[in-house]
Coordinates of C-alpha atoms and ligand atoms in Angstrom, one line a residue:
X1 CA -58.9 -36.4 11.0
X2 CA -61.3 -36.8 13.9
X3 CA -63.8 -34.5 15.0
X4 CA -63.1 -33.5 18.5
X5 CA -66.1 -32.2 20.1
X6 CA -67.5 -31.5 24.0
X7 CA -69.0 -35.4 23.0
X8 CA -65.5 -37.2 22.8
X9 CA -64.9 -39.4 25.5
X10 CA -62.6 -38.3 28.0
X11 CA -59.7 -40.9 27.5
X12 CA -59.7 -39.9 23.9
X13 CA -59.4 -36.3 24.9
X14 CA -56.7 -36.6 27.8
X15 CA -54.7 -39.0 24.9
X16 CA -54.8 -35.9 22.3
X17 CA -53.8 -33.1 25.0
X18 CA -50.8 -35.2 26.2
X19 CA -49.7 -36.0 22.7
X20 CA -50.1 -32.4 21.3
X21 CA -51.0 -29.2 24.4
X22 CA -48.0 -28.3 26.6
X23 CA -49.3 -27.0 29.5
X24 CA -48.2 -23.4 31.6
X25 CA -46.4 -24.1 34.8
X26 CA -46.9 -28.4 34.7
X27 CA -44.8 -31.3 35.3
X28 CA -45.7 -32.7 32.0
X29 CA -44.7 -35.9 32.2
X30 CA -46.6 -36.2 35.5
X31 CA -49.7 -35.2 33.8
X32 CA -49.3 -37.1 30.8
X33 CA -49.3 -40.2 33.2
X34 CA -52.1 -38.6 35.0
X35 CA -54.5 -37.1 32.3
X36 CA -55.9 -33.5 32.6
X37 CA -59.0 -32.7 33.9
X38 CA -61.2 -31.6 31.4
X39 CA -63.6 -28.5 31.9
X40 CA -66.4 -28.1 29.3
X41 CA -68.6 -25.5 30.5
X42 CA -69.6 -22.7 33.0
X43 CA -72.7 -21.3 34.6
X44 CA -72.0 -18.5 37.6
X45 CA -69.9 -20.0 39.9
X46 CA -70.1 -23.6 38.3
X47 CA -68.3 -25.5 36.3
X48 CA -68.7 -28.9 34.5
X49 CA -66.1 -31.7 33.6
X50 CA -66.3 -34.1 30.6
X51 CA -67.2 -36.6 33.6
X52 CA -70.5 -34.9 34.2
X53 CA -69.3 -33.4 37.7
X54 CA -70.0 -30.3 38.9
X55 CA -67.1 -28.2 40.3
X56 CA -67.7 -25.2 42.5
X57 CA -65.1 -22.6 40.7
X58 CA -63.3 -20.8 44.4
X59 CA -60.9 -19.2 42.0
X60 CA -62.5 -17.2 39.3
X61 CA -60.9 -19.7 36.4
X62 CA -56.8 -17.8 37.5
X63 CA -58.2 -15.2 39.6
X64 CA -60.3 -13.5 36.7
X65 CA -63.9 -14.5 36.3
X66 CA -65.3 -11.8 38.1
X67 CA -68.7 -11.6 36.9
X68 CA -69.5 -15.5 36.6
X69 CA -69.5 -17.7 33.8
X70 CA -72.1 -17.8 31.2
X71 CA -72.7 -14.1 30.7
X72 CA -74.5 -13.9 27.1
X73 CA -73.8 -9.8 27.3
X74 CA -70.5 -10.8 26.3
X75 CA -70.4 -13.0 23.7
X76 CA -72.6 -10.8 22.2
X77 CA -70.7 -7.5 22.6
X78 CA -68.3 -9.6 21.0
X79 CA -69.7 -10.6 18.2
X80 CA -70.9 -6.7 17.8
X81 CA -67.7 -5.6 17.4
X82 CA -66.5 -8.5 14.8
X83 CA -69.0 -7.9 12.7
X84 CA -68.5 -4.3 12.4
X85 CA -64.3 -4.0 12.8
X86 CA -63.0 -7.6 13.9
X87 CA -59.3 -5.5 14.4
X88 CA -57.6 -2.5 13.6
X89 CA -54.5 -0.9 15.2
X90 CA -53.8 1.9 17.4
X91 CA -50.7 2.5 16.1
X92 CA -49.6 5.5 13.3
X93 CA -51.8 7.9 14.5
X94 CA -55.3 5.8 14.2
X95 CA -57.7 4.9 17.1
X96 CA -60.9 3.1 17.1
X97 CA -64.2 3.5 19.3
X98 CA -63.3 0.2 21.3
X99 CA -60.3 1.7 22.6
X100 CA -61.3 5.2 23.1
X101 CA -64.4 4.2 25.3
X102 CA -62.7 1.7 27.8
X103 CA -59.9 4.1 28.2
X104 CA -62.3 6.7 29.4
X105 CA -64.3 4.5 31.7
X106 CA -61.1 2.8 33.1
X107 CA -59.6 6.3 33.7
X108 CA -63.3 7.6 35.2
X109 CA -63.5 4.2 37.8
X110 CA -59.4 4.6 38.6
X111 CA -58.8 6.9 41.6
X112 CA -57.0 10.9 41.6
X113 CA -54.9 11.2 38.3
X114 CA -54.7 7.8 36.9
X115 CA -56.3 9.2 33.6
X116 CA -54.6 7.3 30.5
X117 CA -54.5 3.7 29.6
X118 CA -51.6 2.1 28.1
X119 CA -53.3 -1.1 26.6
X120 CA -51.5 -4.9 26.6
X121 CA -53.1 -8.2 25.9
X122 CA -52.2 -9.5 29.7
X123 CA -50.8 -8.5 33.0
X124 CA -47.3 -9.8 31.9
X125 CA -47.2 -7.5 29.2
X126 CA -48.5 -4.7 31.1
X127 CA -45.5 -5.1 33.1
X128 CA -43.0 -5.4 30.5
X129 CA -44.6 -2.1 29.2
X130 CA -43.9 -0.5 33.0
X131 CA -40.4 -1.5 32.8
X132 CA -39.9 -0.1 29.5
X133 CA -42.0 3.2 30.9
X134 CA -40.0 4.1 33.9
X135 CA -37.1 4.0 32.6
X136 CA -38.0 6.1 29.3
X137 CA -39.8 8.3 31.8
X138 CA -36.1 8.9 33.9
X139 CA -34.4 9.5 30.8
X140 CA -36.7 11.7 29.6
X141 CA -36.3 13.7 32.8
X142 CA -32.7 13.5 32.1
X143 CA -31.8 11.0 35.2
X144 CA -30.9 8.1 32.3
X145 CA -29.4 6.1 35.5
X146 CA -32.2 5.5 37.4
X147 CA -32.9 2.6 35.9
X148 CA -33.2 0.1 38.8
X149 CA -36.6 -1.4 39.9
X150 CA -37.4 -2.9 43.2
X151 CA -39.6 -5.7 43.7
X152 CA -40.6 -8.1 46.2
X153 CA -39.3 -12.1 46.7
X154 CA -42.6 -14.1 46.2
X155 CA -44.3 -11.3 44.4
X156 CA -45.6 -12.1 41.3
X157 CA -45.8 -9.8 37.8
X158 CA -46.3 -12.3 34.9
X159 CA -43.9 -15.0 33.5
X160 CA -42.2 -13.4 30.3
X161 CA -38.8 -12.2 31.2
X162 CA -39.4 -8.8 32.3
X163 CA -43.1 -10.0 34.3
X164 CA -41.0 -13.4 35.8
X165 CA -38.0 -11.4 36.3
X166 CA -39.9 -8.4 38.8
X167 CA -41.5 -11.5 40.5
X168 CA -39.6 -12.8 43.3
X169 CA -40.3 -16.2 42.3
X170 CA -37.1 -18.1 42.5
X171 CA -38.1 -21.3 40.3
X172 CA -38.8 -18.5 37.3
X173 CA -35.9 -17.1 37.7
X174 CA -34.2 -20.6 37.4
X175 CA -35.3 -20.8 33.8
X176 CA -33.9 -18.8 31.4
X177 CA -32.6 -15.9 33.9
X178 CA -33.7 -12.3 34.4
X179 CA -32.8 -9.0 33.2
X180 CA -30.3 -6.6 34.8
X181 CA -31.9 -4.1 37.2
X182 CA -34.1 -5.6 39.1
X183 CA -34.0 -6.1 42.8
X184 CA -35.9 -7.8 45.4
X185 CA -36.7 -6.9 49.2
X186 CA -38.2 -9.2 51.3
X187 CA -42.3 -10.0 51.8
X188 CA -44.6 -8.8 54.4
X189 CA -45.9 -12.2 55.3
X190 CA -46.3 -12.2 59.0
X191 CA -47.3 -15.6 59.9
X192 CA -44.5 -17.2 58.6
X193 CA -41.6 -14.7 59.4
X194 CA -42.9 -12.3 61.6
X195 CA -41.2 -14.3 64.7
X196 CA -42.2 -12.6 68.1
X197 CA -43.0 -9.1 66.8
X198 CA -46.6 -7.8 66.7
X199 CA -47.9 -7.6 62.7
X200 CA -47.9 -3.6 62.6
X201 CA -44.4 -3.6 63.5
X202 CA -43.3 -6.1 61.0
X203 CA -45.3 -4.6 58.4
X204 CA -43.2 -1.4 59.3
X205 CA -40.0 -3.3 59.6
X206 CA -40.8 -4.7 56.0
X207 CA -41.1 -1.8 54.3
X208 CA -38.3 -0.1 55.5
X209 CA -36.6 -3.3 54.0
X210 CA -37.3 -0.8 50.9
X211 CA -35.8 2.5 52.2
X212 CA -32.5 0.0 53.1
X213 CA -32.2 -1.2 49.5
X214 CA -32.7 2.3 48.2
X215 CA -29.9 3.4 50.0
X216 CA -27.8 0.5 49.1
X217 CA -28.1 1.3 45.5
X218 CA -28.1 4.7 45.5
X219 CA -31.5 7.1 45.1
X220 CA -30.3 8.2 41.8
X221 CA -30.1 4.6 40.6
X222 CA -33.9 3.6 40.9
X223 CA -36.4 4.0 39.2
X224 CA -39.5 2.4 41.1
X225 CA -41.1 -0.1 43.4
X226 CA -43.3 -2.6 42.1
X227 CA -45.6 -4.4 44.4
X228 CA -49.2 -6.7 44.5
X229 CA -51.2 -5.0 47.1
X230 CA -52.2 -8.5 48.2
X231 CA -49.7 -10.8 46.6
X232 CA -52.0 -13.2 44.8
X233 CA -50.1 -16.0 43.6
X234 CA -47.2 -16.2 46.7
X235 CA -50.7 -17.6 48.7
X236 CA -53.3 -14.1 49.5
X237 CA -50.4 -12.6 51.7
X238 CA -52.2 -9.8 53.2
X239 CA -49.6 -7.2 54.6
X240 CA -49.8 -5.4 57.9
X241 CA -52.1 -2.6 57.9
X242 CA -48.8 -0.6 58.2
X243 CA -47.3 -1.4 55.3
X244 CA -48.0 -0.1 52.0
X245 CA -48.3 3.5 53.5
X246 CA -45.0 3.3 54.9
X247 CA -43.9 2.2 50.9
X248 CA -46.0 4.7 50.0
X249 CA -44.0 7.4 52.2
X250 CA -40.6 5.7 51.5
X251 CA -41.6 6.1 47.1
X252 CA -42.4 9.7 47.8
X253 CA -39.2 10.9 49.8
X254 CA -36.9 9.4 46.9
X255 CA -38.9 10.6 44.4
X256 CA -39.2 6.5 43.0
X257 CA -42.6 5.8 41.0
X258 CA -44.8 3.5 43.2
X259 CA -46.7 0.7 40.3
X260 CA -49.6 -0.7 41.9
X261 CA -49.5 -4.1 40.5
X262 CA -53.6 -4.9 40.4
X263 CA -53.9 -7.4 38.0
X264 CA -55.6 -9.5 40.8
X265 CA -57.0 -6.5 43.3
X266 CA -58.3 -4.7 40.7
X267 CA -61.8 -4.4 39.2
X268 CA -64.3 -5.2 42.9
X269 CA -61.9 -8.0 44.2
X270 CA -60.8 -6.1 47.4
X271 CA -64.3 -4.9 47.8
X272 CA -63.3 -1.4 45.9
X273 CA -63.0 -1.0 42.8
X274 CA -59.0 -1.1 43.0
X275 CA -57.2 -2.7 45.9
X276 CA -55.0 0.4 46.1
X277 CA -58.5 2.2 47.6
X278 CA -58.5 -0.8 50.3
X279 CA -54.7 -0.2 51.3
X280 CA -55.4 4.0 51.3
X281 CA -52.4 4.5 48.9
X282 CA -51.7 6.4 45.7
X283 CA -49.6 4.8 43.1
X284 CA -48.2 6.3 39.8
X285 CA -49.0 3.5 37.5
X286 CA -51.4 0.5 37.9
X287 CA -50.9 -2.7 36.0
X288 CA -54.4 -4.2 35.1
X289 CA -55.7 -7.2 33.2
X290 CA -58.2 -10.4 34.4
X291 CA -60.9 -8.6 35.9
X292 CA -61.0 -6.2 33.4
X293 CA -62.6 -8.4 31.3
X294 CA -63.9 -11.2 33.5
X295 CA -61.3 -13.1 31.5
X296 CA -63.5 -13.2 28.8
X297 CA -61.2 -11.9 26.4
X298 CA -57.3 -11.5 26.5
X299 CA -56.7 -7.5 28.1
X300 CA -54.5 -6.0 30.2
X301 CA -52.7 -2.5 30.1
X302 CA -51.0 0.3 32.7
X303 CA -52.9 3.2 34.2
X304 CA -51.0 6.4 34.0
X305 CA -50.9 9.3 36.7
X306 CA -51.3 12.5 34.7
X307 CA -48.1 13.8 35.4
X308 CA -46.3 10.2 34.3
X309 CA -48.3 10.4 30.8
X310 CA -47.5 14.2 30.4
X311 CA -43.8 13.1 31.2
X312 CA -43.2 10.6 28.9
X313 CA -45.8 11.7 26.0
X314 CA -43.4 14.7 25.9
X315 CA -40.3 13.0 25.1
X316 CA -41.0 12.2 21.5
X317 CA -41.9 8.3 20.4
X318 CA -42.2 6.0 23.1
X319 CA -41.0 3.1 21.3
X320 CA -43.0 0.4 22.6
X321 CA -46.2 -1.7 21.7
X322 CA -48.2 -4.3 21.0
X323 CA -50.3 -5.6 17.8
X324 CA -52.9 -6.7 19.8
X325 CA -52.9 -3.4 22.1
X326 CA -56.6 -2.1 22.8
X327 CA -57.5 -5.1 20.2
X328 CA -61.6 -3.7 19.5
X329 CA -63.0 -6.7 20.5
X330 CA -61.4 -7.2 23.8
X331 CA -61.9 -3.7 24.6
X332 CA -65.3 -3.7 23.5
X333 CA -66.1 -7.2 26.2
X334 CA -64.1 -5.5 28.7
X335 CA -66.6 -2.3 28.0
X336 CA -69.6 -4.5 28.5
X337 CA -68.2 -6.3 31.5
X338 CA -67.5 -3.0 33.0
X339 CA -71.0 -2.1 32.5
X340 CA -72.4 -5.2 34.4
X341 CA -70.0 -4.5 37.0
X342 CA -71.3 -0.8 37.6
X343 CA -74.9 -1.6 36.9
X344 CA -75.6 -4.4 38.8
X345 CA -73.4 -2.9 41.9
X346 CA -70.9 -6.0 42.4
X347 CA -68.1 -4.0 43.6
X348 CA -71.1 -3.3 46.4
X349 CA -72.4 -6.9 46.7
X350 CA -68.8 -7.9 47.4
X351 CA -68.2 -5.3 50.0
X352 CA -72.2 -5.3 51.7
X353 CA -73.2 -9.0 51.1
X354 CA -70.5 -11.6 50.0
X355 CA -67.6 -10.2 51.6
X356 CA -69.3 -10.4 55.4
X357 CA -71.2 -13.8 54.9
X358 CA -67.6 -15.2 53.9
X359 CA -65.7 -13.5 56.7
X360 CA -68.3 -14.8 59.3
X361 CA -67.4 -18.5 58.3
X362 CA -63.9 -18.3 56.4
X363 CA -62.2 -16.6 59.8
X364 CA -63.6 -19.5 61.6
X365 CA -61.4 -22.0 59.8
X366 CA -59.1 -21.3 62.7
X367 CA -60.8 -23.3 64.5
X368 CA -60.1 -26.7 62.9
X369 CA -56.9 -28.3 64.0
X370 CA -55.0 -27.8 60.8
X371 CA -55.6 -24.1 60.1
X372 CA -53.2 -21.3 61.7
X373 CA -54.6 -18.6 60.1
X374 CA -57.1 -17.1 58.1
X375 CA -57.4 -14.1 56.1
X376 CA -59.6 -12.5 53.8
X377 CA -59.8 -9.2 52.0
X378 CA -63.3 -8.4 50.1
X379 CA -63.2 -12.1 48.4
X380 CA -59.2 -12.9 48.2
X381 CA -58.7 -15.4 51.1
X382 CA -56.5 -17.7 52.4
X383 CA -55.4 -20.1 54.8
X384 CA -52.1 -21.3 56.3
X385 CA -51.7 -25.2 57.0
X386 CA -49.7 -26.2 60.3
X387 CA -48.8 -28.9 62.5
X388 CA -48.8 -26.5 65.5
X389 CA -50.7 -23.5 65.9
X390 CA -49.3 -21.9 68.6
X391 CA -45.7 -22.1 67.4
X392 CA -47.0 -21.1 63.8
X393 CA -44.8 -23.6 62.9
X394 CA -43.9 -25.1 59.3
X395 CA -44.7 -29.0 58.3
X396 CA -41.3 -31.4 58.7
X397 CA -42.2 -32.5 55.1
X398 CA -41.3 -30.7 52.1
X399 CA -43.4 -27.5 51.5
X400 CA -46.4 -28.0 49.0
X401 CA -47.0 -31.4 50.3
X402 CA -49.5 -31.4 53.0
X403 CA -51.3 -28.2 50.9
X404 CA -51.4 -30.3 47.4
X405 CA -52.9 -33.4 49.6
X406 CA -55.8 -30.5 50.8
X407 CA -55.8 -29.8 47.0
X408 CA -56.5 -33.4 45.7
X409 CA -59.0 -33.3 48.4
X410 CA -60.8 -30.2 47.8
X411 CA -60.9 -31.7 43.8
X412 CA -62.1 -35.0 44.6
X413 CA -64.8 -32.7 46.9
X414 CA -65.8 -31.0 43.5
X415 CA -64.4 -27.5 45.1
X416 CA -61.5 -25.8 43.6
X417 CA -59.6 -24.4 45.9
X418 CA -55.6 -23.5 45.2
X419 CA -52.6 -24.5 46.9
X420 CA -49.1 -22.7 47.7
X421 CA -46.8 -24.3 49.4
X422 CA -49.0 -25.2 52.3
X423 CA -51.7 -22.0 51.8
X424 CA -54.7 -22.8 50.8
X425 CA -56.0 -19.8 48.8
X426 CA -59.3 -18.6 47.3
X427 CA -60.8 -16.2 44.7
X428 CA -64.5 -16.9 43.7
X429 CA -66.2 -14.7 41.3
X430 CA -67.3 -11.7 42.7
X431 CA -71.0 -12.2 42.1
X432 CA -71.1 -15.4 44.3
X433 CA -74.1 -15.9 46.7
X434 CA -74.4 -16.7 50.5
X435 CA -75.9 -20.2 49.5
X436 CA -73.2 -20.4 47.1
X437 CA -70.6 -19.7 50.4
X438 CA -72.4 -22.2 52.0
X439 CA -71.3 -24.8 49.6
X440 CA -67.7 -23.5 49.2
X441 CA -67.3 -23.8 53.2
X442 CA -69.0 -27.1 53.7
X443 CA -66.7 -28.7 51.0
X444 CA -63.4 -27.3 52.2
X445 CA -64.3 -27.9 56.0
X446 CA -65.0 -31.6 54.6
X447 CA -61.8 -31.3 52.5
X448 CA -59.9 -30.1 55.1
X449 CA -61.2 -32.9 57.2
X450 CA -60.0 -35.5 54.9
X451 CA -56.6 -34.1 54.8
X452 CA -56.2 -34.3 58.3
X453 CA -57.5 -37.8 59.1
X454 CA -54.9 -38.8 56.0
X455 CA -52.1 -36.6 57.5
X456 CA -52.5 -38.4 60.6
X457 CA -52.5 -41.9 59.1
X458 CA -49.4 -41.5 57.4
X459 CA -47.5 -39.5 60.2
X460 CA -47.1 -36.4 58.8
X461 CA -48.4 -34.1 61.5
X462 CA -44.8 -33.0 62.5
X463 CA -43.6 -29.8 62.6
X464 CA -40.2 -28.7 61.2
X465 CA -37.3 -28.1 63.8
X466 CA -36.4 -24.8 64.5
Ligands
PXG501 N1 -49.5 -9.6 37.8 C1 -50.2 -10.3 38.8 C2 -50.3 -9.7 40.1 C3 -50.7 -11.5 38.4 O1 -51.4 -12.2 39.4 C4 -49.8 -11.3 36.2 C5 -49.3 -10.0 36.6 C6 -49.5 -11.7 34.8 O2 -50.7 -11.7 34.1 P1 -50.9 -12.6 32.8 O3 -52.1 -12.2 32.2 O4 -49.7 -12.4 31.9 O5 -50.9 -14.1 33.3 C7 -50.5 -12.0 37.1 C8 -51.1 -13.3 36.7 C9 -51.3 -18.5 39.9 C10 -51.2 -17.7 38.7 O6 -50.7 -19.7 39.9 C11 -51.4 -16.4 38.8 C12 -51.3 -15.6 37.6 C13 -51.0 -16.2 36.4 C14 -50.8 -17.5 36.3 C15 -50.9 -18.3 37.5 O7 -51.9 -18.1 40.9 N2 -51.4 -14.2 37.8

């Protein structure tokens, strides 16, 4: 058996992960072909490929790496807690220290009631556990039909089948189905469907799309709306400024249990401490993971308002749960990361110092003949691709392609910066500096640059009809 090692060549590697790693969400016999890029180490907001290159990280790792790479703190609160309990469970009746701790901090940095933690090893899991949770919480109000939860298309909420079946994203759905009782209203995503009315209307209009749907199946069939404040992974669509209190008013005149899903927003990414705070809105349950512990270390879970946790805690056993739920070592490197967070004020830097040096050169984007928009909230931005700005119209070629030419471009640039469809999105961690920005916008003004003299060449400024 051969030693693999950060010292094997990079062939050698490629040839092992092709024969043996199946990848999440790849073509893999496109990569096999191609050979995956191999990352062997972090430092801030830099990481560095078994070619020697170094790779400006604009996406936190998958939206997660909130304090940088590289943060000994970590390791070593790890290693803490292995050495003095590597595991125990939180099940029949026994609790540890780990556990007990981050569920008090989480419940003292979460706004109003959100005072107890329902712990998960990721954000899909956290999600399958709200499912499970609002509908034990109906029955144990005796309203056992409400049972339906509505979602948005093009949201995302995890890919196991509850997670991939809240998400609106059509592609999961086409593999292996969903389960019953779940419905879908459509986005707030003004730039692409907001035709000739102004953003705050549409944002209205949008929401109302949930008061509709509520009426179509009946109050006293749902249960609750789920919902990204910023929808991460359908491309940093930043609703309306109307719309999440107009959800928000829609939840609370049906009596239907708003979840907050802030696996992304949460933890400083939206320049608060939850994105929830940024959109002035109150929900009844919180999904959380990534930033919790700067990815570090496998954690997610659901915040629960008071009156949710009182509701369902008095029902008898909620029969639900996970081995690895409030695992000590996980909650011990989220405890730490936390503790960076607070101490060295990066929900602060992110909101005073980042966020503004961004905005000042990320909104400018506009201004380069391929960009129709830019947005950015705290440091979640993105950027919509077109062949005409004035008709914000859509690219004649098949969605994804002009945005994964930008991609290849932005990689071959040593800047990693996302595609959907033809967004470009970012996320860098939170603690990145302005000379840092500086970087990030030169390469992906460069990037974009490249894509456009290439579009050009190969005739594919053209805008769809219609
Ligand atoms: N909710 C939200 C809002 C997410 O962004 C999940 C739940 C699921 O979390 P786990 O830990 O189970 O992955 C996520 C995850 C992408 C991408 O392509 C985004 C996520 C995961 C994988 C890919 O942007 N977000």
């Amino acid at each position: 058996m051969t030693t693999i090692s950060t010292n094997t060549p990079t062939a050698e590697l490629q040839r092992l992960d092709a024969a043996h790693h199946f990848h999440p969400f790849t073509d893999k016999a496109a990569l096999d072909r191609k050979g995956a890029r191999v990352i062997l180490r972090g430092e801030g907001v830099w990481l560095t490929d078994s070619e020697g290159h170094r790779i400006l990280d604009g996406m936190a790792g998958l939206w997660c790496v909130n304090v940088g790479y590289g943060r000994k703190e970590l390791p070593e609160a790890a290693a803490r807690q292995m050495l003095e309990l590597p595991y125990y469970n939180t099940f029949f009746q026994t609790t540890h220290v780990p556990a007990i701790a981050l569920s008090a901090k989480i419940a003292e940095l979460a706004p109003g009631n959100l005072n107890h933690v329902f712990f998960a090893a990721s954000g899909s899991e956290a999600n399958d556990t709200n499912i499970r949770l609002v509908r034990r919480y109906w029955q144990v109000k005796e309203q056992p039909e409400r049972r339906v939860i509505i979602a948005r298309w093009n949201g995302y909420h995890g890919s196991t089948l509850g997670g991939g079946s809240l998400g609106g994203m059509k592609g999961i759905h086409a593999h292996g189905g969903m389960i019953d009782g779940v419905e879908h209203i459509r986005q707030p995503y003004w730039w692409a469907e907001g035709g000739d009315m102004d953003e705050d209307a549409f944002g209205l209009a949008r929401a109302q799309e949930l008061e509709a749907k509520i009426l179509e199946i009946g109050a006293d069939k749902v249960a609750a709306f789920i919902g990204e404040p910023i929808q991460g992974a359908g491309g940093v669509i930043v609703p309306p400024k109307t719309y999440w209190p107009e959800i928000q008013r829609i939840c609370r005149k049906y009596g239907i249990l708003l979840i907050a899903d802030e696996v992304i927003t949460g933890f400083g990414r939206t320049g608060n401490w939850f994105g929830s705070q940024t959109f002035g809105i109150t929900p009844d349950i919180m999904t959380i993971a990534k930033g919790l512990s700067s990815g570090y270390a496998p954690i997610g879970g659901s915040i629960l308002s008071d009156e949710v946790a009182e509701v369902v805690g008095s029902g008898g056993e909620f029969a639900h749960g996970y081995t690895y739920s409030g695992h000590p070592v996980a909650a011990a490197v989220a405890l730490e990361n936390l503790r960076i967070m607070q101490d060295e004020g990066i929900v602060d830097h992110v909101k005073n110092v980042a966020h503004p040096y961004l905005a000042e050169r990320w909104l400018k984007l506009t201004e380069h003949p391929l960009v129709g928009e830019a947005k950015l909230v705290g440091l979640m931005g993105s950027i919509a691709l077109t062949p005409d700005k004035a008709k914000r119209a859509a690219f004649a070629s098949e969605a994804g392609t002009v945005g994964y030419r930008c991609r290849e471009r932005c990689f071959a640039n040593d800047l990693i910066m996302r595609h959907v469809g033809d967004r470009m999105i970012i996320s860098p961690p939170l603690v990145i500096r302005p000379e840092e920005i500086d970087v990030l916008i030169a390469r992906a003004t460069k990037s974009l640059d490249e894509c456009y003299a290439g579009l050009k060449a190969d005739g594919l400024l053209v805008a769809k009809e219609g």
